[in-house]
GROMACS .gro file of C-alpha atoms in nm:
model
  247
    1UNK     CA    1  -1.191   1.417   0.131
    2UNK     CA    2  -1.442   1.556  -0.165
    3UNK     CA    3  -1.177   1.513  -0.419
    4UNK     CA    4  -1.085   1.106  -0.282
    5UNK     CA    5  -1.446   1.096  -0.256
    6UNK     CA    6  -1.519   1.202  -0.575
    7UNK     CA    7  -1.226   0.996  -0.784
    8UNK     CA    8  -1.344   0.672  -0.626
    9UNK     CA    9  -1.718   0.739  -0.695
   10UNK     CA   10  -1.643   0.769  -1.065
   11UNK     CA   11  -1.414   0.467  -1.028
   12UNK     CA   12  -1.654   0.253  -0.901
   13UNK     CA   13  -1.966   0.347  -1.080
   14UNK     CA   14  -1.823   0.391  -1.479
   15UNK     CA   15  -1.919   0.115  -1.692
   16UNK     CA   16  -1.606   0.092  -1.849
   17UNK     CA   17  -1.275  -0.088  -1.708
   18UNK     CA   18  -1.105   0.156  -1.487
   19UNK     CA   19  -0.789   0.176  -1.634
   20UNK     CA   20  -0.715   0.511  -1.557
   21UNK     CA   21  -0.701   0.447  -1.197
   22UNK     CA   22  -0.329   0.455  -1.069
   23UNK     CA   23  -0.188   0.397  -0.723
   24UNK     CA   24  -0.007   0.710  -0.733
   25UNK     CA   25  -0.299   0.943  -0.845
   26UNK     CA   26  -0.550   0.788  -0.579
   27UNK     CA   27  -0.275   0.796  -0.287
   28UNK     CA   28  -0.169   1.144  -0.388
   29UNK     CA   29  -0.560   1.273  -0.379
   30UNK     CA   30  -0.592   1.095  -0.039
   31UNK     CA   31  -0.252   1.279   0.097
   32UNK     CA   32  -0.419   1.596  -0.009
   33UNK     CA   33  -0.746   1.588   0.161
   34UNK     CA   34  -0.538   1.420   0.478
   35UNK     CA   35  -0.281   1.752   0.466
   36UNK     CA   36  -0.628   1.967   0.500
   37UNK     CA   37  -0.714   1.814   0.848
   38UNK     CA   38  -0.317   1.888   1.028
   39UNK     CA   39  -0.239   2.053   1.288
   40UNK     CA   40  -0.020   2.349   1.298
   41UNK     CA   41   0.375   2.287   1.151
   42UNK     CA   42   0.511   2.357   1.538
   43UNK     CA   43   0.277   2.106   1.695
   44UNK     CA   44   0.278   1.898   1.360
   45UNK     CA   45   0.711   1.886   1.386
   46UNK     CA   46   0.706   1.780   1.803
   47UNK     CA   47   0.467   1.476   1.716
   48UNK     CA   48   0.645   1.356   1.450
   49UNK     CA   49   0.975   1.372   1.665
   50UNK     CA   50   0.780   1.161   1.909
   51UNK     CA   51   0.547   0.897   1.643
   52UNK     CA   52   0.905   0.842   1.447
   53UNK     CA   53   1.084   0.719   1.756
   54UNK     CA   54   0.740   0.486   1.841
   55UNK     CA   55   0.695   0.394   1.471
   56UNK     CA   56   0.989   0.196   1.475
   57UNK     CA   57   0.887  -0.186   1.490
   58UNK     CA   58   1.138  -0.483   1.514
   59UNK     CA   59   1.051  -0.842   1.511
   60UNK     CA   60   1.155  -1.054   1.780
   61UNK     CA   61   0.830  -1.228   1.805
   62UNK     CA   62   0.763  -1.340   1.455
   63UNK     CA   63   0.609  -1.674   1.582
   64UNK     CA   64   0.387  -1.528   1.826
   65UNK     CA   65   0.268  -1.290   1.572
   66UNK     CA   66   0.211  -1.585   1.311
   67UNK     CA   67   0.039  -1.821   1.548
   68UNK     CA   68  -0.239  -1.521   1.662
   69UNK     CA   69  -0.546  -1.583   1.465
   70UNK     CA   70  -0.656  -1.220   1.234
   71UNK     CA   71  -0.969  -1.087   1.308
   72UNK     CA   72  -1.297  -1.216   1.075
   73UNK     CA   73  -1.515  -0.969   1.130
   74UNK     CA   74  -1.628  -0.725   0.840
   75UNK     CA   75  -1.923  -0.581   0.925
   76UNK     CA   76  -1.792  -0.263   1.021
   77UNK     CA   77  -1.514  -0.019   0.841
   78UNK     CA   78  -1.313  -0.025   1.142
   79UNK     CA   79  -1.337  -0.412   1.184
   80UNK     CA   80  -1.291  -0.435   0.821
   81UNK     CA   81  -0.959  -0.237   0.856
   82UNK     CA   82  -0.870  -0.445   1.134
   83UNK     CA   83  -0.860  -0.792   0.964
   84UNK     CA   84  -0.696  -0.642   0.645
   85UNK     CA   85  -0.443  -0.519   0.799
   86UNK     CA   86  -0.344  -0.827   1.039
   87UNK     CA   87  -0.374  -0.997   0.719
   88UNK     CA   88  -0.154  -0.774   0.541
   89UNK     CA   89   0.100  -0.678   0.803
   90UNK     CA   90   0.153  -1.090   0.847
   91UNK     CA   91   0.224  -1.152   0.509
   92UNK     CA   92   0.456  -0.874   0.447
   93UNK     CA   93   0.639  -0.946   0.758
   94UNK     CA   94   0.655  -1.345   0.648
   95UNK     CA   95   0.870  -1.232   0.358
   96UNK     CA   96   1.151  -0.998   0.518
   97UNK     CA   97   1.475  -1.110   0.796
   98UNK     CA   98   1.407  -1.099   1.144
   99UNK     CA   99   1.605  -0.828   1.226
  100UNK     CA  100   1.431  -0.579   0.972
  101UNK     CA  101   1.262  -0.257   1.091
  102UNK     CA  102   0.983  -0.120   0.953
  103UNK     CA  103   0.863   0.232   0.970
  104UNK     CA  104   0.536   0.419   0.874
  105UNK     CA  105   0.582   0.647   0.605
  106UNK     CA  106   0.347   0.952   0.687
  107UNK     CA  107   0.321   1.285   0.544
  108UNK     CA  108   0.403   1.580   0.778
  109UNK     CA  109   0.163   1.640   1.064
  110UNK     CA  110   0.020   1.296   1.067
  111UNK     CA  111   0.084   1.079   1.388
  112UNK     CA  112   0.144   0.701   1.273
  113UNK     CA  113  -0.017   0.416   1.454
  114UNK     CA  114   0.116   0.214   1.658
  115UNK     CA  115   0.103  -0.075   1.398
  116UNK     CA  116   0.281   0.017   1.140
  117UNK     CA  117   0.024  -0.181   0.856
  118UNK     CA  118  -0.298  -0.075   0.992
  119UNK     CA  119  -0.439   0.089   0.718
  120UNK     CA  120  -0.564   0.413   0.643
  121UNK     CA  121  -0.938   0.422   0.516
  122UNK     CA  122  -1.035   0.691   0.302
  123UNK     CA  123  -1.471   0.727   0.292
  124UNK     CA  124  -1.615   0.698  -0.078
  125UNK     CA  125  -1.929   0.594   0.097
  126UNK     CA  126  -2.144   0.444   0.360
  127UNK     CA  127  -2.092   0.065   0.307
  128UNK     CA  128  -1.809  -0.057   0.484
  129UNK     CA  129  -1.572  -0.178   0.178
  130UNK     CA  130  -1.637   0.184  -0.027
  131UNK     CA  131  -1.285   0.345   0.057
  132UNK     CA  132  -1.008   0.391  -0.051
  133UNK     CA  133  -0.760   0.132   0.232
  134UNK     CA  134  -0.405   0.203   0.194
  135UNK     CA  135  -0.079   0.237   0.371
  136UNK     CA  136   0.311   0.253   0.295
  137UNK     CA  137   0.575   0.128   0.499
  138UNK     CA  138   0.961   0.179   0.508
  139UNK     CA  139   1.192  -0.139   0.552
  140UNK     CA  140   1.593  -0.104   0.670
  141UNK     CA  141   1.760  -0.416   0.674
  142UNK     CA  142   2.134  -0.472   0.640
  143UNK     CA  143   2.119  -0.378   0.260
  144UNK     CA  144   1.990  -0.070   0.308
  145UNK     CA  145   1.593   0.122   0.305
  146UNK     CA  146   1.324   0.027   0.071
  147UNK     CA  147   0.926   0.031   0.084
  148UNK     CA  148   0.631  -0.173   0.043
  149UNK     CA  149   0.271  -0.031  -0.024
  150UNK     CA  150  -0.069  -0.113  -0.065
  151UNK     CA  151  -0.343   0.006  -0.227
  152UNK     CA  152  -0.712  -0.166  -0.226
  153UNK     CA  153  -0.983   0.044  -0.392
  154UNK     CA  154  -1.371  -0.128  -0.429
  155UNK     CA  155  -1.411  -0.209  -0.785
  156UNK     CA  156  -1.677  -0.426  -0.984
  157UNK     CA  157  -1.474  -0.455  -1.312
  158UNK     CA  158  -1.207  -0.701  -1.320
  159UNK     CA  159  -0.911  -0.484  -1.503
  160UNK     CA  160  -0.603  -0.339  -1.428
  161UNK     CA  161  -0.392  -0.045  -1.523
  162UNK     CA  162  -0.237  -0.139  -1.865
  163UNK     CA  163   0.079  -0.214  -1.976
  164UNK     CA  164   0.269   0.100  -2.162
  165UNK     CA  165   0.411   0.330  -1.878
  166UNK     CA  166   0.694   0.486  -2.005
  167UNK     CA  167   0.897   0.397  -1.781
  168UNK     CA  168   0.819   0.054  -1.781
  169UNK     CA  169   1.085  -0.226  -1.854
  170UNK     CA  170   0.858  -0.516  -1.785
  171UNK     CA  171   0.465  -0.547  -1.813
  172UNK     CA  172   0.216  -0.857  -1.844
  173UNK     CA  173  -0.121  -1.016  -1.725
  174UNK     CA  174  -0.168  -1.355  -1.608
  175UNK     CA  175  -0.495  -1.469  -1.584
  176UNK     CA  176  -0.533  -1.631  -1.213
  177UNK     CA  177  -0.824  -1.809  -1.028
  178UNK     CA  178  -0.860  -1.472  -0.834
  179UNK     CA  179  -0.899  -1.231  -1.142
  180UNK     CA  180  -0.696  -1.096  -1.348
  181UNK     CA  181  -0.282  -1.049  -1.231
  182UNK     CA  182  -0.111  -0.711  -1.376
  183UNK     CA  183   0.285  -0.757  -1.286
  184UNK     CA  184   0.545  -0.464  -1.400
  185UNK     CA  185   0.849  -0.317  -1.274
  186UNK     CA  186   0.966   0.093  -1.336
  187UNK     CA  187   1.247   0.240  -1.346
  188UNK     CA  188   1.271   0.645  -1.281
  189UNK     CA  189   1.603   0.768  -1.203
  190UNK     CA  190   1.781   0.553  -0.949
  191UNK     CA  191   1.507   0.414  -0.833
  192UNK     CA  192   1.312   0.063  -0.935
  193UNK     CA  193   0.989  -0.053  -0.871
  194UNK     CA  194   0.803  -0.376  -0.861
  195UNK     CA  195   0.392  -0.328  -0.903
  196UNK     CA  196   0.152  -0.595  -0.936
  197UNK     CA  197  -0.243  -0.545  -0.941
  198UNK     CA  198  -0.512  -0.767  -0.909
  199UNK     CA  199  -0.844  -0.714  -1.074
  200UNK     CA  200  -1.135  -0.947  -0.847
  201UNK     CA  201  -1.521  -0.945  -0.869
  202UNK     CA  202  -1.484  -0.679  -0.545
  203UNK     CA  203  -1.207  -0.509  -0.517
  204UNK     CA  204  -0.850  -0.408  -0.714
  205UNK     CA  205  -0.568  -0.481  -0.505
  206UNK     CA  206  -0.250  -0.291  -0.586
  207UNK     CA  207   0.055  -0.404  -0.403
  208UNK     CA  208   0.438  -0.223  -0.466
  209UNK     CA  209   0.788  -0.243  -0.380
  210UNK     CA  210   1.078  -0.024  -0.429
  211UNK     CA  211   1.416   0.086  -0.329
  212UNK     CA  212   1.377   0.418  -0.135
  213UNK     CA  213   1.260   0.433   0.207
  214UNK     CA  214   1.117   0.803   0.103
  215UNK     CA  215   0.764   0.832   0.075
  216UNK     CA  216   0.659   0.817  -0.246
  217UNK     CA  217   0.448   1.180  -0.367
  218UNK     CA  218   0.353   1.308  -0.673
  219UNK     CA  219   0.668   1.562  -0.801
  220UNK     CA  220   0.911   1.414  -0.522
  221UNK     CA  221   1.202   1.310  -0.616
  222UNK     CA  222   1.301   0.914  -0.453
  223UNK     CA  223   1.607   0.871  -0.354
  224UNK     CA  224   1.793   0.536  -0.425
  225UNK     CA  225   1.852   0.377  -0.048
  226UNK     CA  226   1.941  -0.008  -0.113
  227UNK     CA  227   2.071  -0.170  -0.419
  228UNK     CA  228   1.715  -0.310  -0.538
  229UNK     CA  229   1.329  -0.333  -0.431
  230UNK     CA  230   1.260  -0.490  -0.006
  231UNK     CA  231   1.080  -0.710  -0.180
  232UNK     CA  232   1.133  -0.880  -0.544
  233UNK     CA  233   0.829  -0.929  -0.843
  234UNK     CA  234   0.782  -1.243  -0.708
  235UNK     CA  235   0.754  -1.175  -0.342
  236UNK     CA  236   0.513  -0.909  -0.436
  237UNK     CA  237   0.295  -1.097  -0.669
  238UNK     CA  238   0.262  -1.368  -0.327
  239UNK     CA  239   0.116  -1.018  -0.122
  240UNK     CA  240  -0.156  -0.958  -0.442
  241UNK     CA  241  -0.291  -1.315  -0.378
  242UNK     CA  242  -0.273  -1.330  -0.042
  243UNK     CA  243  -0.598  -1.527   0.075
  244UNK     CA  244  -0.786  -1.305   0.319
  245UNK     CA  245  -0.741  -0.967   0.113
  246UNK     CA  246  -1.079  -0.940   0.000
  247UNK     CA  247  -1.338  -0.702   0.133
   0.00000   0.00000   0.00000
């Protein structure tokens, strides 16, 4: 957790704009420090047999769920976590069919919860907003597996990671009541991704969407498992100003 710990620290205290701060590098130095805290692979393989066959969520009750009022509190991390990710998890779900499945992507060894959004938060300090909240989930629908993710990390600065990825075939800003709006969509291999990050007085809020239901690590290769992102640009600029996301 030193190195998440450490990487969010710098992130939040620099003067300058933190536009070295990816998605991929702060989820990738979160899966690390997680991997250090498994169990065993034999006890690690039987309860991911068992978490994969619970992880599985339909959505028959999309009213019910949609009528239930999220949580307010945020005094505590684990209340915080709570209302983000009812608030999250509802607006995700508002924008896919009713007879989509969603799965938790985990890494090996780690048992998913029993709602698939709740997010994971990573310590960077003692307040309850300093960590690093994040999840992934896989969608399979009738055109295949893709995923959605979410990335919130504490911030005071309002910018986001700039436009010139390489593999980049669309980048802009678009200056929003919220903060600033970074929207782009990559392309590596098969496989094509919609990103869009908003930069707030609080917090950055990264949101993605892509067309592999494989979780997405640093040096793994993504498989292409539907014709195009679960969710489009569009749909995934909606999540980034979803009211409520705030910490």
């Amino acid at each position: 957790m030193e190195e998440v710990r450490s990487l969010l620290t710098a992130y939040v205290t620099e003067d300058e704009p933190p536009i070295g701060l990816s998605g991929a590098a702060v989820l990738a130095a979160a899966r690390r420090s997680r991997r250090q805290h498994l169990l065993t692979a034999a006890v690690a393989s039987a309860v991911i047999v068992l978490a994969l066959a619970l992880a599985v969520v339909v959505l028959p009750h999309r009213d019910d769920v949609a009528n239930t009022p999220c949580p307010a509190a945020s005094d505590t991390r684990a209340a915080l976590v709570d209302r983000l990710s009812c608030v999250v998890g509802r607006a995700v779900r508002a924008l896919l069919p009713p007879d989509a499945q969603i799965t938790r992507l985990t890494i090996p060894g780690e048992t998913p919860p029993a709602d698939p959004f709740h997010l994971i938060a990573d310590p960077a300090g003692d307040a309850p907003r300093d960590a690093l909240f994040h999840m992934g989930v896989r969608v399979t629908d009738a055109r295949g597996s893709g995923s959605v993710y979410i990335l919130i990390v504490p911030s005071g600065n309002s910018g986001g990671p700039p436009c010139g990825d390489p593999e980049e075939i669309l980048c802009r800003t678009e200056p929003t009541p919220q903060g600033l709006l970074w929207l782009s969509t990559l392309r590596t291999g098969d496989v094509t991704t919609h990103r869009v990050a908003l930069g707030g007085p609080e917090a950055q809020v990264q949101f993605w969407s892509n067309n592999s239901g494989v979780l997405q690590q640093t040096g793994v290769h993504l498989p292409k498992q539907r014709p195009e992102p679960t969710l489009t640009l569009e749909q995934v600029r909606g999540l980034a100003l979803t009211p409520g996301i705030r910490l």
